[in-house]
Tab-separated table of C-alpha atoms and ligand atoms in Angstrom:
chain	number	residue	atom	x	y	z
X	20	MET	CA	-6.744	-37.493	-24.780
X	21	ARG	CA	-9.985	-35.580	-24.650
X	22	ALA	CA	-9.433	-32.054	-23.661
X	23	ALA	CA	-11.293	-28.842	-23.239
X	24	LEU	CA	-9.382	-25.988	-24.827
X	25	PHE	CA	-9.574	-22.346	-26.251
X	26	ASP	CA	-7.243	-20.490	-28.695
X	27	ARG	CA	-8.689	-17.101	-28.472
X	28	TYR	CA	-10.481	-15.078	-25.787
X	29	GLY	CA	-14.357	-14.830	-25.867
X	30	ALA	CA	-17.595	-16.023	-24.505
X	31	SER	CA	-17.496	-19.668	-23.204
X	32	SER	CA	-19.853	-21.002	-25.788
X	33	GLU	CA	-18.029	-19.504	-28.574
X	34	VAL	CA	-14.289	-20.422	-27.530
X	35	LEU	CA	-14.279	-23.441	-25.503
X	36	ARG	CA	-14.252	-26.760	-27.324
X	37	ILE	CA	-13.667	-30.321	-26.786
X	38	GLU	CA	-10.844	-31.863	-28.859
X	39	ASN	CA	-8.672	-34.982	-29.022
X	40	VAL	CA	-5.044	-33.716	-28.396
X	41	GLU	CA	-1.817	-35.748	-27.951
X	42	THR	CA	-1.475	-36.897	-24.450
X	43	PRO	CA	1.388	-35.043	-22.842
X	44	GLU	CA	4.554	-36.571	-21.606
X	45	PRO	CA	6.181	-35.228	-18.514
X	46	GLY	CA	9.460	-33.197	-19.263
X	47	PRO	CA	12.433	-33.220	-16.758
X	48	GLY	CA	11.172	-32.190	-13.168
X	49	GLU	CA	7.517	-32.838	-14.094
X	50	VAL	CA	4.866	-35.269	-13.246
X	51	ARG	CA	1.731	-36.352	-15.487
X	52	VAL	CA	-1.584	-36.562	-13.550
X	53	LYS	CA	-4.553	-38.540	-14.639
X	54	ILE	CA	-7.287	-35.997	-13.739
X	55	GLU	CA	-10.253	-37.230	-11.656
X	56	TYR	CA	-11.758	-33.715	-11.038
X	57	SER	CA	-10.781	-30.058	-12.458
X	58	GLY	CA	-11.773	-27.361	-10.141
X	59	VAL	CA	-13.052	-24.248	-11.718
X	60	ASN	CA	-12.376	-20.795	-10.180
X	61	PRO	CA	-13.250	-17.367	-11.239
X	62	THR	CA	-9.684	-16.602	-12.731
X	63	ASP	CA	-10.325	-19.374	-15.214
X	64	TRP	CA	-13.362	-17.652	-16.746
X	65	LYS	CA	-11.664	-14.140	-16.438
X	66	SER	CA	-8.683	-15.553	-18.438
X	67	ARG	CA	-10.736	-17.249	-20.997
X	68	ARG	CA	-12.992	-14.246	-21.573
X	69	GLY	CA	-9.854	-12.086	-21.865
X	70	SER	CA	-10.851	-9.681	-19.217
X	71	THR	CA	-7.505	-10.594	-17.266
X	72	PRO	CA	-5.838	-12.157	-20.271
X	73	ARG	CA	-2.976	-14.688	-20.022
X	74	PRO	CA	-0.653	-15.554	-23.058
X	75	ILE	CA	-2.048	-18.537	-25.040
X	76	ASP	CA	0.690	-21.003	-26.191
X	77	GLY	CA	-1.043	-22.306	-29.385
X	78	PHE	CA	-4.074	-23.567	-27.332
X	79	GLN	CA	-4.934	-23.295	-23.770
X	80	ILE	CA	-6.452	-26.034	-21.744
X	81	PRO	CA	-8.163	-24.165	-18.792
X	82	HIS	CA	-8.268	-24.733	-15.230
X	83	HIS	CA	-5.278	-24.601	-12.478
X	84	ASP	CA	-7.022	-26.918	-10.030
X	85	GLY	CA	-7.471	-30.727	-10.111
X	86	ALA	CA	-7.236	-33.877	-8.334
X	87	GLY	CA	-5.969	-37.146	-9.703
X	88	VAL	CA	-3.201	-39.765	-9.669
X	89	VAL	CA	0.373	-39.474	-10.964
X	90	ASP	CA	0.856	-41.898	-13.894
X	91	ALA	CA	4.179	-40.816	-15.212
X	92	VAL	CA	7.199	-38.915	-14.063
X	93	GLY	CA	10.048	-37.103	-16.113
X	94	GLU	CA	13.617	-37.138	-15.647
X	95	GLY	CA	14.797	-36.251	-12.046
X	96	VAL	CA	11.539	-37.123	-10.423
X	97	ASP	CA	11.202	-40.008	-7.981
X	98	PRO	CA	9.330	-42.961	-9.861
X	99	GLY	CA	7.951	-43.957	-6.513
X	100	ARG	CA	5.370	-41.048	-7.039
X	101	ILE	CA	3.735	-43.055	-9.674
X	102	GLY	CA	0.318	-44.042	-8.229
X	103	GLN	CA	0.295	-41.133	-5.735
X	104	ARG	CA	-3.049	-39.298	-5.332
X	105	VAL	CA	-2.324	-35.303	-5.735
X	106	TRP	CA	-4.038	-32.143	-5.947
X	107	THR	CA	-2.571	-29.284	-8.450
X	108	VAL	CA	-1.372	-25.798	-7.877
X	109	LEU	CA	-1.383	-23.495	-10.886
X	110	ALA	CA	-1.218	-26.032	-13.455
X	111	ALA	CA	-2.121	-23.706	-16.149
X	112	ALA	CA	-0.050	-20.719	-15.203
X	113	GLY	CA	2.310	-20.090	-18.115
X	114	ARG	CA	1.557	-23.667	-19.508
X	115	ARG	CA	-0.996	-24.989	-21.930
X	116	TRP	CA	-1.651	-28.140	-19.704
X	117	GLY	CA	-4.701	-27.132	-17.476
X	118	THR	CA	-6.515	-29.625	-15.742
X	119	ALA	CA	-9.784	-29.781	-17.929
X	120	ALA	CA	-8.574	-32.672	-19.769
X	121	GLN	CA	-8.004	-36.453	-19.118
X	122	TRP	CA	-4.320	-35.766	-18.263
X	123	SER	CA	-2.352	-32.657	-16.922
X	124	VAL	CA	1.393	-32.175	-16.837
X	125	VAL	CA	2.682	-29.927	-13.981
X	126	PRO	CA	6.040	-29.412	-12.456
X	127	ALA	CA	6.487	-31.991	-9.610
X	128	ASP	CA	6.087	-29.501	-6.747
X	129	ARG	CA	2.702	-28.426	-8.145
X	130	ALA	CA	1.314	-31.777	-7.750
X	131	VAL	CA	0.988	-31.957	-4.000
X	132	PRO	CA	0.270	-35.435	-2.289
X	133	LEU	CA	-3.315	-35.696	-1.051
X	134	PRO	CA	-3.561	-37.289	2.488
X	135	ASP	CA	-5.203	-40.777	2.650
X	136	GLY	CA	-8.854	-40.399	3.001
X	137	ILE	CA	-9.226	-36.907	1.580
X	138	SER	CA	-11.758	-36.883	-1.162
X	139	ALA	CA	-10.823	-35.982	-4.910
X	140	GLU	CA	-13.540	-33.489	-4.630
X	141	LEU	CA	-11.855	-31.705	-1.761
X	142	GLY	CA	-8.525	-31.990	-3.449
X	143	ALA	CA	-9.821	-30.256	-6.735
X	144	SER	CA	-11.128	-27.382	-4.569
X	145	LEU	CA	-7.915	-26.499	-3.001
X	146	GLY	CA	-5.335	-24.987	-5.326
X	147	VAL	CA	-6.429	-21.435	-6.053
X	148	PRO	CA	-8.761	-20.821	-3.092
X	149	ALA	CA	-6.817	-22.643	-0.166
X	150	VAL	CA	-3.325	-21.334	-1.336
X	151	THR	CA	-4.660	-17.712	-1.788
X	152	ALA	CA	-6.279	-17.926	1.559
X	153	HIS	CA	-3.020	-19.238	3.223
X	154	ARG	CA	-0.954	-16.392	1.560
X	155	CYS	CA	-3.659	-13.859	2.678
X	156	LEU	CA	-3.596	-15.140	6.294
X	157	PHE	CA	0.100	-15.522	6.808
X	158	ALA	CA	1.825	-12.830	4.543
X	159	ASP	CA	2.004	-10.487	7.705
X	160	GLY	CA	2.831	-13.147	10.152
X	161	PRO	CA	1.469	-15.846	12.310
X	162	VAL	CA	-2.425	-15.876	13.156
X	163	GLU	CA	-2.122	-17.694	16.378
X	164	GLY	CA	-4.010	-15.946	19.063
X	165	LYS	CA	-5.263	-13.179	16.748
X	166	SER	CA	-8.810	-12.119	15.709
X	167	ILE	CA	-9.311	-12.458	12.086
X	168	LEU	CA	-12.335	-11.015	9.932
X	169	VAL	CA	-12.956	-12.983	6.704
X	170	ALA	CA	-15.080	-10.965	4.622
X	171	GLY	CA	-17.364	-13.256	2.330
X	172	GLY	CA	-16.885	-16.306	4.460
X	173	ALA	CA	-18.928	-18.764	2.158
X	174	GLY	CA	-16.809	-17.885	-0.846
X	175	ALA	CA	-14.171	-20.427	-1.804
X	176	VAL	CA	-11.401	-18.441	-0.400
X	177	GLY	CA	-13.261	-17.363	2.497
X	178	HIS	CA	-14.151	-21.003	3.556
X	179	PHE	CA	-10.425	-21.971	3.473
X	180	ALA	CA	-9.344	-18.763	5.169
X	181	ILE	CA	-11.850	-19.547	7.961
X	182	GLU	CA	-10.609	-23.034	8.337
X	183	LEU	CA	-6.942	-22.484	7.931
X	184	ALA	CA	-7.071	-19.553	10.420
X	185	THR	CA	-9.112	-21.630	12.993
X	186	PHE	CA	-6.756	-24.488	12.713
X	187	PHE	CA	-3.598	-22.357	13.234
X	188	GLY	CA	-5.121	-20.925	16.307
X	189	ALA	CA	-6.882	-17.678	15.329
X	190	GLN	CA	-10.563	-16.640	16.367
X	191	VAL	CA	-12.425	-15.769	13.308
X	192	ALA	CA	-15.459	-13.538	12.677
X	193	THR	CA	-16.626	-13.432	9.108
X	194	THR	CA	-19.530	-11.773	6.935
X	195	VAL	CA	-22.029	-13.216	4.673
X	196	SER	CA	-25.157	-12.028	2.757
X	197	GLY	CA	-27.851	-14.617	3.757
X	198	ALA	CA	-28.893	-17.688	5.944
X	199	GLU	CA	-27.502	-20.444	3.431
X	200	LYS	CA	-24.219	-18.846	3.462
X	201	ALA	CA	-24.276	-18.115	7.229
X	202	GLU	CA	-24.764	-21.802	7.856
X	203	LEU	CA	-21.542	-22.840	5.469
X	204	ALA	CA	-19.482	-20.347	7.522
X	205	ARG	CA	-20.561	-21.530	10.843
X	206	LYS	CA	-19.841	-25.092	9.797
X	207	ALA	CA	-16.249	-23.959	8.548
X	208	GLY	CA	-15.837	-22.791	12.193
X	209	ALA	CA	-16.297	-19.053	12.396
X	210	GLY	CA	-17.054	-18.013	16.004
X	211	LEU	CA	-19.104	-15.024	14.669
X	212	VAL	CA	-21.112	-14.688	11.519
X	213	VAL	CA	-22.603	-11.425	10.570
X	214	ASN	CA	-24.624	-10.350	7.662
X	215	TYR	CA	-22.616	-7.475	6.076
X	216	ARG	CA	-25.746	-5.910	4.816
X	217	ASP	CA	-27.024	-5.410	8.335
X	218	PRO	CA	-26.819	-1.615	9.487
X	219	SER	CA	-25.457	-2.889	12.781
X	220	ALA	CA	-22.735	-5.116	11.154
X	221	ALA	CA	-19.738	-3.083	12.643
X	222	GLU	CA	-21.276	-2.932	16.151
X	223	GLN	CA	-21.761	-6.972	16.057
X	224	ILE	CA	-18.147	-7.510	14.908
X	225	SER	CA	-16.779	-5.083	17.689
X	226	SER	CA	-18.471	-7.085	20.051
X	227	PHE	CA	-16.305	-9.938	19.086
X	228	GLY	CA	-13.259	-7.899	20.017
X	229	PRO	CA	-10.886	-5.849	18.055
X	230	ILE	CA	-9.872	-7.314	14.758
X	231	ASP	CA	-6.135	-7.825	14.083
X	232	ARG	CA	-6.262	-8.947	10.323
X	233	VAL	CA	-9.096	-8.536	7.598
X	234	ILE	CA	-9.071	-10.853	4.622
X	235	GLU	CA	-11.089	-8.832	2.113
X	236	VAL	CA	-12.904	-9.813	-0.977
X	237	ALA	CA	-14.523	-6.522	-1.732
X	238	LEU	CA	-12.325	-3.493	-0.507
X	239	GLY	CA	-14.346	-0.689	-1.819
X	240	ALA	CA	-17.688	-2.152	-0.403
X	241	ASN	CA	-16.287	-2.949	3.125
X	242	LEU	CA	-13.396	-0.381	3.884
X	243	SER	CA	-15.591	1.588	6.221
X	244	LEU	CA	-16.667	-1.614	8.059
X	245	ASP	CA	-13.153	-2.893	8.138
X	246	LEU	CA	-11.812	0.340	9.555
X	247	ALA	CA	-14.584	0.430	12.123
X	248	VAL	CA	-13.586	-2.878	13.528
X	249	LEU	CA	-9.809	-2.956	12.997
X	250	LYS	CA	-7.044	-2.593	15.657
X	251	PRO	CA	-4.820	0.552	15.140
X	252	GLY	CA	-1.900	-0.866	12.899
X	253	GLY	CA	-3.912	-3.858	11.705
X	254	GLU	CA	-3.799	-5.340	8.290
X	255	ILE	CA	-6.507	-5.398	5.456
X	256	VAL	CA	-5.385	-8.017	2.824
X	257	THR	CA	-7.233	-7.729	-0.320
X	258	TYR	CA	-7.394	-10.434	-2.877
X	259	ALA	CA	-10.214	-9.523	-5.236
X	260	ALA	CA	-10.748	-6.598	-7.509
X	261	GLU	CA	-14.413	-5.268	-7.727
X	262	PRO	CA	-15.768	-4.246	-11.022
X	263	ASP	CA	-14.903	-0.591	-10.075
X	264	ASP	CA	-11.729	0.327	-8.147
X	265	PRO	CA	-12.564	2.062	-4.838
X	266	ALA	CA	-11.766	5.686	-4.075
X	267	LEU	CA	-9.463	5.269	-1.056
X	268	SER	CA	-10.146	7.440	2.096
X	269	VAL	CA	-6.457	8.331	2.670
X	270	ARG	CA	-7.327	10.333	6.076
X	271	ALA	CA	-9.562	7.454	7.232
X	272	CYS	CA	-6.632	4.831	6.481
X	273	MET	CA	-4.041	7.206	8.022
X	274	ASN	CA	-6.152	7.685	11.357
X	275	ALA	CA	-6.273	3.880	11.552
X	276	ASN	CA	-2.447	3.513	10.916
X	277	VAL	CA	-3.963	0.590	8.707
X	278	ILE	CA	-1.503	-1.586	6.623
X	279	LEU	CA	-3.103	-2.445	3.182
X	280	ARG	CA	-1.801	-5.627	1.456
X	281	PHE	CA	-2.759	-6.946	-1.872
X	282	VAL	CA	-2.395	-10.525	-2.970
X	283	LEU	CA	-2.355	-12.090	-6.517
X	284	LEU	CA	-1.694	-15.791	-6.595
X	285	TYR	CA	0.162	-15.426	-9.952
X	286	GLY	CA	3.008	-13.408	-8.236
X	287	VAL	CA	3.132	-15.112	-4.848
X	288	PRO	CA	6.860	-16.249	-4.222
X	289	ALA	CA	7.582	-19.900	-4.739
X	290	ASP	CA	8.672	-20.223	-1.084
X	291	ALA	CA	5.356	-18.804	0.020
X	292	ILE	CA	3.661	-21.198	-2.189
X	293	GLN	CA	5.638	-24.233	-0.582
X	294	ARG	CA	4.849	-22.975	2.732
X	295	ALA	CA	1.107	-22.841	1.894
X	296	THR	CA	1.117	-26.455	0.639
X	297	ARG	CA	2.820	-27.735	3.579
X	298	ASP	CA	0.477	-26.143	5.934
X	299	ILE	CA	-2.594	-27.229	3.856
X	300	THR	CA	-1.268	-30.776	4.015
X	301	THR	CA	-0.924	-30.470	7.757
X	302	ALA	CA	-4.498	-29.169	8.055
X	303	LEU	CA	-5.925	-31.874	5.683
X	304	THR	CA	-4.037	-34.532	7.624
X	305	ALA	CA	-5.755	-33.342	10.619
X	306	ARG	CA	-9.330	-33.124	8.810
X	307	ALA	CA	-9.474	-29.447	9.415
X	308	LEU	CA	-10.294	-28.633	5.818
X	309	THR	CA	-13.818	-29.359	4.516
X	310	GLU	CA	-15.615	-29.625	1.214
X	311	LEU	CA	-18.044	-26.758	0.102
X	312	PRO	CA	-21.125	-28.133	-1.844
X	313	VAL	CA	-20.065	-29.363	-5.306
X	314	HIS	CA	-21.645	-28.861	-8.550
X	315	LYS	CA	-20.459	-31.433	-11.053
X	316	PHE	CA	-20.176	-31.109	-14.786
X	317	GLY	CA	-18.955	-33.590	-17.609
X	318	LEU	CA	-16.265	-32.459	-19.760
X	319	ASP	CA	-18.639	-31.809	-22.765
X	320	ASP	CA	-20.305	-29.194	-20.402
X	321	VAL	CA	-17.211	-27.461	-19.477
X	322	ALA	CA	-18.796	-24.010	-20.819
X	323	ALA	CA	-21.604	-24.429	-18.656
X	324	ALA	CA	-19.329	-25.193	-15.792
X	325	GLN	CA	-17.330	-21.974	-16.224
X	326	ASP	CA	-20.695	-20.136	-16.447
X	327	ALA	CA	-21.991	-21.716	-13.403
X	328	CYS	CA	-18.716	-20.288	-11.535
X	329	GLU	CA	-19.249	-16.660	-13.209
X	330	ALA	CA	-22.788	-16.930	-12.038
X	331	GLY	CA	-21.569	-17.126	-8.477
X	332	ALA	CA	-22.591	-20.699	-7.733
X	333	VAL	CA	-22.360	-21.224	-3.863
X	334	GLY	CA	-19.529	-23.971	-3.410
X	335	LYS	CA	-17.094	-25.436	-5.956
X	336	VAL	CA	-17.718	-26.216	-9.524
X	337	LEU	CA	-15.991	-29.283	-10.550
X	338	VAL	CA	-15.528	-30.953	-14.066
X	339	SER	CA	-15.024	-34.621	-14.407
X	340	PRO	CA	-13.012	-35.499	-17.556
X	341	ALA	CA	-13.531	-39.061	-17.501
O	406	LIG	N1	-5.903	-12.416	-6.001
O	406	LIG	C1	-5.998	-13.635	-6.141
O	406	LIG	O1	-4.821	-14.475	-6.334
O	406	LIG	C2	-7.243	-14.567	-6.147
O	406	LIG	C3	-7.315	-15.869	-5.671
O	406	LIG	C4	-8.568	-16.338	-5.763
O	406	LIG	C5	-9.678	-15.633	-5.882
O	406	LIG	N2	-9.606	-14.307	-6.340
O	406	LIG	C6	-10.756	-13.691	-6.624
O	406	LIG	O2	-11.577	-13.489	-5.564
O	406	LIG	C7	-12.947	-13.503	-5.775
O	406	LIG	C8	-13.505	-14.519	-4.882
O	406	LIG	O3	-13.125	-15.738	-5.247
O	406	LIG	P1	-13.760	-17.122	-4.758
O	406	LIG	O4	-13.208	-18.335	-5.596
O	406	LIG	O5	-13.702	-17.086	-3.356
O	406	LIG	O6	-15.216	-16.846	-5.238
O	406	LIG	P2	-16.724	-17.235	-4.762
O	406	LIG	O7	-16.555	-18.632	-4.230
O	406	LIG	O8	-17.734	-16.944	-5.619
O	406	LIG	O9	-16.956	-16.273	-3.306
O	406	LIG	C9	-17.111	-14.877	-3.368
O	406	LIG	C10	-17.835	-14.513	-2.068
O	406	LIG	O10	-17.604	-13.229	-2.075
O	406	LIG	C11	-18.808	-12.565	-1.332
O	406	LIG	N3	-19.056	-11.278	-1.401
O	406	LIG	C12	-19.195	-10.580	-2.486
O	406	LIG	N4	-19.274	-9.287	-2.226
O	406	LIG	C13	-19.230	-9.270	-0.833
O	406	LIG	C14	-19.024	-8.038	0.031
O	406	LIG	N5	-19.357	-6.910	-0.392
O	406	LIG	N6	-18.623	-8.269	1.324
O	406	LIG	C15	-18.495	-9.477	1.728
O	406	LIG	N7	-18.734	-10.527	0.937
O	406	LIG	C16	-18.818	-10.390	-0.391
O	406	LIG	C17	-19.752	-13.398	-2.006
O	406	LIG	O11	-20.927	-13.637	-1.044
O	406	LIG	P3	-22.349	-12.864	-1.392
O	406	LIG	O12	-22.628	-13.207	-2.601
O	406	LIG	O13	-23.097	-13.335	-0.304
O	406	LIG	O14	-21.909	-11.327	-1.203
O	406	LIG	C18	-19.316	-14.908	-2.129
O	406	LIG	O15	-19.477	-15.870	-1.093
O	406	LIG	C19	-13.068	-13.444	-7.214
O	406	LIG	O16	-13.136	-12.219	-7.772
O	406	LIG	C20	-11.803	-14.144	-7.709
O	406	LIG	O17	-11.375	-13.839	-9.007
O	406	LIG	C21	-8.326	-13.923	-6.546
């Protein structure tokens, strides 16, 4: 099969190449997926560049996320799954068979059935962003009836955080940095959209009501804002590291009795991932999750695709291996 791969860390144009490799066979408990779209996430270029290195087993086909069709199953997997449309979760975590190839092989529970009528583009956008958003939203309990602030609501994680929180009964306020992103966040269902650069951002969010939980993409930049709008004892759940670690204002955090939580998808317990995929399936079936704008690249342009993600493309970058 044709696959994008790398065998050392470095710049995209230096280490990513396209090769023919043997098409993988699914082992016991695995399924093989014929990939229609491979979804790119920041973790993919960070791993490839070596800034958050992950071990390479000979070679690494990048990208966790993808959508396609199961075309072979390993021992112990229901053969009835052949022909099923699926989206993938953490396909390249500890495995060489990422989705930037014509086929990927994943444990059966990491190929999640895609409900009828849901596009492959949306399917390939879900894995890292929607599962991370779900974990951030639910690790500290249900969101129903709560007020949630999603920082960066036009980002991939932010987008699915708004949609999942809204679907499961929360009111959502969000922050963005400009008009195009504000429009995306409104379309996702945010009840209040605020420009986080506006000096009156805290005031505007407070008018929405006290916030129970913040889903945070930039803790250092936003901690003062978060503490200004959070209920006493509320949670700030952070899923992204900024280039420089923040200096934590311990007194301000104590005054707010705030609970700080950090989420890294690679270490989320298996049962929480299962719960996320179940809830995401429920939301997909109800048509409550939507596509962000997509930017499509061919497999030969996988380096450009990763660079576009690194440059902060608004929406999702997808690679088509066909
Ligand atoms: N912990 C995990 O397991 C996990 C999982 C997924 C992603 N991540 C990390 O999370 C980050 C975002 O991922 P993504 O896929 O959602 O990226 P993305 O689609 O590029 O979105 C990032 C968003 O963050 C916003 N942002 C940046 N600084 C902000 C600030 N100070 N206040 C509010 N919003 C701000 C950006 O908006 P503006 O440009 O308008 O500021 C942008 O919309 C990446 O660093 C990624 O590596 C971590």
